[in-house]
XYZ file of C-alpha atoms in Angstrom:
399
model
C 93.294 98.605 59.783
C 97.299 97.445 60.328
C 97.770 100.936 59.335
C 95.572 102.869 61.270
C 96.796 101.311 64.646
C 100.659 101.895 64.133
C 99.662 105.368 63.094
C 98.254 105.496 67.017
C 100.958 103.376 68.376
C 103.276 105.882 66.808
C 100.782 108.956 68.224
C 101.090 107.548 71.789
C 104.815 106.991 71.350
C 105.327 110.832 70.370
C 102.837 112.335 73.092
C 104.344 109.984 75.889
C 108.307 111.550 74.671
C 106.972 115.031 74.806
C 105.317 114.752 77.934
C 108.537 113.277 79.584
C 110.020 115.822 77.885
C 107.921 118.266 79.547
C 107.356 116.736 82.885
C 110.668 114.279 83.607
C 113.816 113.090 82.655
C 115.679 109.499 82.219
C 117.994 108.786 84.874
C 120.577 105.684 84.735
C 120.691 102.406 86.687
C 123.612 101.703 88.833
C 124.321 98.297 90.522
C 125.342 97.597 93.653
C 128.145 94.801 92.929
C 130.100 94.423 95.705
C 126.951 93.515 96.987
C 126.426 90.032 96.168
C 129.849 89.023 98.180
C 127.815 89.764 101.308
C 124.929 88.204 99.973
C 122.842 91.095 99.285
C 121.151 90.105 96.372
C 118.089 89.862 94.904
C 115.240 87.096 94.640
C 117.604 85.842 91.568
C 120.981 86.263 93.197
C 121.577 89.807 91.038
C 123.216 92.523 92.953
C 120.613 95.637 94.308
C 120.163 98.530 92.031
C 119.569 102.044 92.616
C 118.550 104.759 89.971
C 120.656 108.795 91.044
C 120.663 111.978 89.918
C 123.107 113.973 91.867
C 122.294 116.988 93.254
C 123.265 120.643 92.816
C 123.350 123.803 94.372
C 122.227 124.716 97.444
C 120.783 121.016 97.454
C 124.341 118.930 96.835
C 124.165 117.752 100.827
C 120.716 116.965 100.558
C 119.420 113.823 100.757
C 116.169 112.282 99.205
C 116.109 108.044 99.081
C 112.801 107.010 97.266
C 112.034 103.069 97.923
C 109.738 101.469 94.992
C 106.918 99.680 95.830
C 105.836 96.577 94.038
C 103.832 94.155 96.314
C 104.990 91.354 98.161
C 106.020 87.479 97.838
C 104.911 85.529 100.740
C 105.037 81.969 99.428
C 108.039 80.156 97.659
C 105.650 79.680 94.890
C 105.077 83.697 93.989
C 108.908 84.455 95.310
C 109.670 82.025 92.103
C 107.332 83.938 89.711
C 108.676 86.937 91.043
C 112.226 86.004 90.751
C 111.849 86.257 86.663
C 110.180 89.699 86.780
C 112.031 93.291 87.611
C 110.895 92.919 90.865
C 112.859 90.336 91.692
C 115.921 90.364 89.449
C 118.232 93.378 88.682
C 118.691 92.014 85.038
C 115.004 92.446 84.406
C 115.434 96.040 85.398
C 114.795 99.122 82.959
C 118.181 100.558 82.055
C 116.880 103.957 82.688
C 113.864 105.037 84.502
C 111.611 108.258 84.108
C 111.817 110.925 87.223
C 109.232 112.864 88.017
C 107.257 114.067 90.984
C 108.998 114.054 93.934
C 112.004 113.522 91.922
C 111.516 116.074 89.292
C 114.969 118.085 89.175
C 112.612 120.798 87.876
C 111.803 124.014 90.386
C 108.802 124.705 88.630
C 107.717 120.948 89.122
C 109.232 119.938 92.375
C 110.238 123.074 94.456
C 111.441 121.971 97.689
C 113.729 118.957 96.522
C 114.268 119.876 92.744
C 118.161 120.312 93.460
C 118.869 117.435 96.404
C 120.714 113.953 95.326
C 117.747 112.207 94.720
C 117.406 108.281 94.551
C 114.832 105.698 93.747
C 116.141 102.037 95.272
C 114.492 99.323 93.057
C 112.552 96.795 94.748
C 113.221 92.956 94.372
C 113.131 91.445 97.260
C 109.458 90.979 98.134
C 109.343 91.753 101.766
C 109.426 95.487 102.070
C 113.591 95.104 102.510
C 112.634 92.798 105.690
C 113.939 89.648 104.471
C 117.084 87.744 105.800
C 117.095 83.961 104.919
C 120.431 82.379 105.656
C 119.954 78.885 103.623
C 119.783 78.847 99.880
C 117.557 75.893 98.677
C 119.656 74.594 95.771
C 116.342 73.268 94.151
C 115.108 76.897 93.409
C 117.689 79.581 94.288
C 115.713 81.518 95.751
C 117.409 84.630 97.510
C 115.224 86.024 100.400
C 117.423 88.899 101.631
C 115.872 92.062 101.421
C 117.290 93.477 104.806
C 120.431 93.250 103.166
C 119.462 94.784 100.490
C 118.891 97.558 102.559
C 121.809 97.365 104.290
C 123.981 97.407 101.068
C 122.222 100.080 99.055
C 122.522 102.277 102.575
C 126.241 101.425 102.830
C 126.976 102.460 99.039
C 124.812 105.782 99.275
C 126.974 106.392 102.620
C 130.050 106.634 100.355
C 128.990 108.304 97.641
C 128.075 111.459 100.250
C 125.447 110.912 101.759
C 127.397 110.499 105.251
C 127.794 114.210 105.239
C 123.906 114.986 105.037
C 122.400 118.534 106.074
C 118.788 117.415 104.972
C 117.311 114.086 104.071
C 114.445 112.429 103.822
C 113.453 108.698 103.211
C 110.525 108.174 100.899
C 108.686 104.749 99.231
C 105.833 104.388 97.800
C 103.310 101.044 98.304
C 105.270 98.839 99.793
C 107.991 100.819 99.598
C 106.061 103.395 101.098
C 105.580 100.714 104.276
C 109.328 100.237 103.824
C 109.557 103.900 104.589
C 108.169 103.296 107.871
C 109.444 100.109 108.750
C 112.913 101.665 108.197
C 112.441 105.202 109.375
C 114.215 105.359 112.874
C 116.808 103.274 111.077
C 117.718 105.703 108.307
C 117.408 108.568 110.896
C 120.612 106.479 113.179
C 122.880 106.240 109.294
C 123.037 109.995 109.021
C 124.990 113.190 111.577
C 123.002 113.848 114.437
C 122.542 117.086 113.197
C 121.130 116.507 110.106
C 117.230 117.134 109.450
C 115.862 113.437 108.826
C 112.114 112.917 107.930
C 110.382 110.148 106.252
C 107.143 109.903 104.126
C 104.955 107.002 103.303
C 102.965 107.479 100.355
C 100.185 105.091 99.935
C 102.380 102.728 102.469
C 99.742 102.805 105.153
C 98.310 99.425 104.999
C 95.066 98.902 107.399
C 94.455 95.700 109.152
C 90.571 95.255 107.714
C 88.545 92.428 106.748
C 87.720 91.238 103.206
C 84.247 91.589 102.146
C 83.463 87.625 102.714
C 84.726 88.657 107.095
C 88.004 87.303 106.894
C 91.592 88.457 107.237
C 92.543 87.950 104.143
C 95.508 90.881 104.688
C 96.813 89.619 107.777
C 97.071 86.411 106.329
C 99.242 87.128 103.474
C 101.227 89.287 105.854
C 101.701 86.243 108.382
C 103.467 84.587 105.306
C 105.854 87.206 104.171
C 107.086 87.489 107.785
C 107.320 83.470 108.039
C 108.328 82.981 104.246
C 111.186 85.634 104.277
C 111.907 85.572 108.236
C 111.412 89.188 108.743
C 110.648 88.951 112.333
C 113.621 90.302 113.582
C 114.329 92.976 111.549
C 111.006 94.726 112.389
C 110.586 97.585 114.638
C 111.669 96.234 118.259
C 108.778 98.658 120.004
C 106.576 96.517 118.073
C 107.419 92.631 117.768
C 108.202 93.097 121.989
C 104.387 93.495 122.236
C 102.478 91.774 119.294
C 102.994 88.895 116.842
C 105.675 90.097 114.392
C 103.414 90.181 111.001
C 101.047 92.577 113.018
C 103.989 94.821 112.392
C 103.392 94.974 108.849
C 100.492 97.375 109.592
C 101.575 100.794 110.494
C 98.971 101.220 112.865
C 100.976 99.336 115.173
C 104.188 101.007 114.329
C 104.612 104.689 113.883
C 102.910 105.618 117.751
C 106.286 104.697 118.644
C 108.640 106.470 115.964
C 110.859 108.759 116.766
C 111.825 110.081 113.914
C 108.929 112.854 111.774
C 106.859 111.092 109.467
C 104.272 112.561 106.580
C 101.546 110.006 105.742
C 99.936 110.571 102.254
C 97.694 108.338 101.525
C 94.145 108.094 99.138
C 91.529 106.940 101.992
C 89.679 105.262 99.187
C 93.329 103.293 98.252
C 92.659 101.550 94.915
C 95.189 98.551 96.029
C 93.437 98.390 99.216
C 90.084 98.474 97.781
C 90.940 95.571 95.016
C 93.333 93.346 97.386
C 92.603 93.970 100.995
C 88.771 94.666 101.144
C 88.022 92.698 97.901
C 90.564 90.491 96.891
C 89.274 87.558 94.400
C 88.986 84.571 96.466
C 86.633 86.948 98.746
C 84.420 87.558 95.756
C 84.644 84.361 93.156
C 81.382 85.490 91.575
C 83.139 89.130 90.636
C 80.785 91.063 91.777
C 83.516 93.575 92.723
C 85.272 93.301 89.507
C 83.920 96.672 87.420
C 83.727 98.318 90.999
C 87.352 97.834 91.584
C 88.426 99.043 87.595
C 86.610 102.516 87.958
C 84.792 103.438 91.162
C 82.309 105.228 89.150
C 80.829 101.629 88.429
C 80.422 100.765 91.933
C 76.652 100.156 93.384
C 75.430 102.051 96.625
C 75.661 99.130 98.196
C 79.477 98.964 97.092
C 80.114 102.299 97.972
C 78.372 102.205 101.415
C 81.165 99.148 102.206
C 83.596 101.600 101.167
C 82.648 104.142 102.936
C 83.100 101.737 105.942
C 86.915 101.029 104.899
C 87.336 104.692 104.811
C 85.918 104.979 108.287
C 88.737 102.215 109.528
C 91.251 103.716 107.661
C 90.815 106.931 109.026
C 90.331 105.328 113.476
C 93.587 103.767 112.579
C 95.270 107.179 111.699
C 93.018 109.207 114.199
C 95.123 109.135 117.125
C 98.074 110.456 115.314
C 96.208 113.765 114.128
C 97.258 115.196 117.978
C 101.126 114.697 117.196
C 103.471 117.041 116.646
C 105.724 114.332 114.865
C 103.239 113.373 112.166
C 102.093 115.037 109.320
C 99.210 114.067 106.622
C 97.224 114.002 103.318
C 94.285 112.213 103.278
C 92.297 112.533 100.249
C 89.432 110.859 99.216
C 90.654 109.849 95.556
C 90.436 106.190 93.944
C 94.504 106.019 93.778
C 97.779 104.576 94.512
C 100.848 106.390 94.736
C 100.382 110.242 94.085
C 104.188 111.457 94.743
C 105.654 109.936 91.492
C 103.594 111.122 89.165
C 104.056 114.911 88.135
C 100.008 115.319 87.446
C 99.408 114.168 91.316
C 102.351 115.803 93.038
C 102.110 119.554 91.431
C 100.445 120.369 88.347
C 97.952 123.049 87.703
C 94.944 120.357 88.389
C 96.772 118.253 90.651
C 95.087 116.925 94.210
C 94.321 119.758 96.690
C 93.186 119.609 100.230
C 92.507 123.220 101.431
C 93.542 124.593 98.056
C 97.252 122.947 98.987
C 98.564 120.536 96.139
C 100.302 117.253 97.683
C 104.279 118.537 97.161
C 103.456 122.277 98.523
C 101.949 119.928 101.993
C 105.209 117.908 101.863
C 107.196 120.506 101.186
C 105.890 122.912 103.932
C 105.692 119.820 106.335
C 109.478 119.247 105.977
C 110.755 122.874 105.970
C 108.523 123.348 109.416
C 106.567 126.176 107.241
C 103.104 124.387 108.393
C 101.942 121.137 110.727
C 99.867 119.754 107.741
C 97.343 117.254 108.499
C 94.340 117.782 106.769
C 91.648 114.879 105.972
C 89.343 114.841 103.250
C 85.388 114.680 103.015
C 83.865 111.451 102.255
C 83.720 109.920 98.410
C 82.751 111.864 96.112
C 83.079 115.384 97.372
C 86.238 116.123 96.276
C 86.455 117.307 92.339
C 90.214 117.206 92.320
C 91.132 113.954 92.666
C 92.258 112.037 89.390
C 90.965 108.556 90.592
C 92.354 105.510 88.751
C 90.740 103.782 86.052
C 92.195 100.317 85.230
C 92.235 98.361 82.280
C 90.191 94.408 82.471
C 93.987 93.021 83.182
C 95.619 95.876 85.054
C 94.129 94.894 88.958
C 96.498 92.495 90.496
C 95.771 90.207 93.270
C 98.569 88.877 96.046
């Protein structure tokens, strides 16, 4: 028996090198150490740290800055659990990371930013890069500084080039992806004026719905980050002049007033959203949601009809933006989270397709001005390409 499941250990070890071998590469961590003398640190007090692989060719001036995603802290309580975790410490951190995706430096794979400097900024702050807490509590040490974070990883990339950038474009996904957003105009001001700047959220479009028990279970937690890490003033200004501050978490109430191109890509059927904002646990302590949320394919009628009903919100709050020239969009109607990172989302033979277009040709045509994309799916479960999640019994997390 011992023997049997090292000989499948050992199997999954060897398929998961080849397909990285196939599909991505390892790219080293760097650490942003001049950092911490400003106080741009991590939850733990560890300087910020960035993951590059420098570009070449025809794409050494371009640009692409990928923000992880990773949830959020909004309590001292989880910021502490957090703190111990890669999320909120550098030293936690993977010394190399897999690229792939959007930041596959293969043509084949990737063929509009294959070649550009591309970046993925690791997240472990907890507030979407928002955060700017003066005071250090010596009980805990507990750094809440993410809009320095920002500011510092921004500052380093600035020197290493990316001051002199033809093309770029500012990516995150989750709550990076909502850092994408929330920082868009921003990272549009960094680079030359004449320098192409757009920005794409992928699966960073957060809705402002109710849990299935009728209350705003979202908002809430959202209401905390913004107190907990006092984000308030480094939100969008068009925003916090004309609503409470952690309404500005919800991009709804944001990107009418960007400047600066954005592509939203986004599953309208968003397996975080579905397990944390329409059915987080304390809105369903019998579980009656809990096989629905692992695999959709175990959800009632009755589940799916209240689905179908977050789909319908999730797609009023994007409807207005289908008329604008600045936006572009991906709407599928997959069970998933986060389809740009993966190679077997973002361009693969039998990768996600709306109107026969994979997910990186709709970027890429977006950004190069080859198309307007904005295409929305049909409703769940119409759509045969989608590879919807299927989650392990201790994979969901709650906030």
């Amino acid at each position: 028996m011992i023997y049997t499941r090292s000989a499948a250990l050992l199997y999954l070890l060897i398929c998961t090198l080849i397909t990285m071998k196939a599909n991505g590469f390892f790219v080293g961590i760097t650490y942003v150490e001049n950092s911490i003398a400003k106080g741009a640190v991590c939850l733990d007090g560890s300087p910020p740290a960035y993951h590059m692989d420098k570009g070449f060719g025809s794409g050494i001036n371009n640009w692409l800055v990928h923000l992880e995603g990773g949830g959020w802290c909004s309590n001292v309580t989880i910021c502490l659990a957090h703190k111990d975790t890669r999320h909120g410490s550098s030293k936690k951190m993977a010394k190399q990371i897999a690229f792939s995706g959007i930041l596959s430096n293969k043509e084949n794979f990737n063929p509009d930013f294959y070649n550009w400097n591309k970046i993925k900024v690791r997240y472990c702050d907890g507030s979407s890069f928002t955060g700017d807490v003066e005071a250090i509590d010596p009980a805990n040490n507990l750094y809440l500084r993410g809009e320095r974070v920002w500011q510092a990883v921004m500052e380093d990339l600035l020197e290493k080039g990316m001051k002199n950038a033809k093309y770029a474009l500012l990516s995150g996904c989750s709550s990076g992806g909502l850092a994408a957003i929330l920082h868009c105009d921003r990272f549009r001001e960094l680079l030359p004026v004449d320098a192409k700047v757009k920005c794409l959220s992928d699966a960073g479009y957060f809705i402002n719905a109710k849990d299935v028990s009728g209350k705003d279970h979202i908002q809430a937690i959202y209401n905390d980050v913004v107190t907990t890490h006092q984000s308030a003033k480094n939100l969008p200004v068009s925003c916090t002049s004309r609503t409470e501050p952690s309404l500005c978490f919800f991009p709804q109430n944001v990107v009418q007033d960007m400047y600066t191109q954005l592509f939203i890509l986004n599953a309208a059927y968003d397996s975080w959203q579905i397990k944390n904002t329409l059915a987080p646990g304390v809105a369903d302590p019998h579980g009656h949601w809990h096989y629905c949320k692992l695999d959709i394919k175990n959800c009632s009628s009755s589940q799916l009809q209240t689905m179908q009903g977050f789909r319908s919100e999730f797609l009023n709050s994007v409807g207005e933006l289908m008329s604008s020239s600045m936006k572009g969009m991906f709407i599928n109607s997959c069970y998933a989270h986060c389809q740009s990172e993966v190679q077997e989302t973002w361009l693969r033979a039998d990768s996600p397709v709306l109107d026969k277009t994979p997910i990186a040709k709709a970027v890429g045509d977006w950004y190069n001005d080859r198309s307007d994309f904005k295409k929305i799916d049909c409703p769940y479960p119409c759509d045969g390409s989608c590879h919807n999640r299927v989650f392990g019994p201790n994979e969901y997390s709650q906030v």
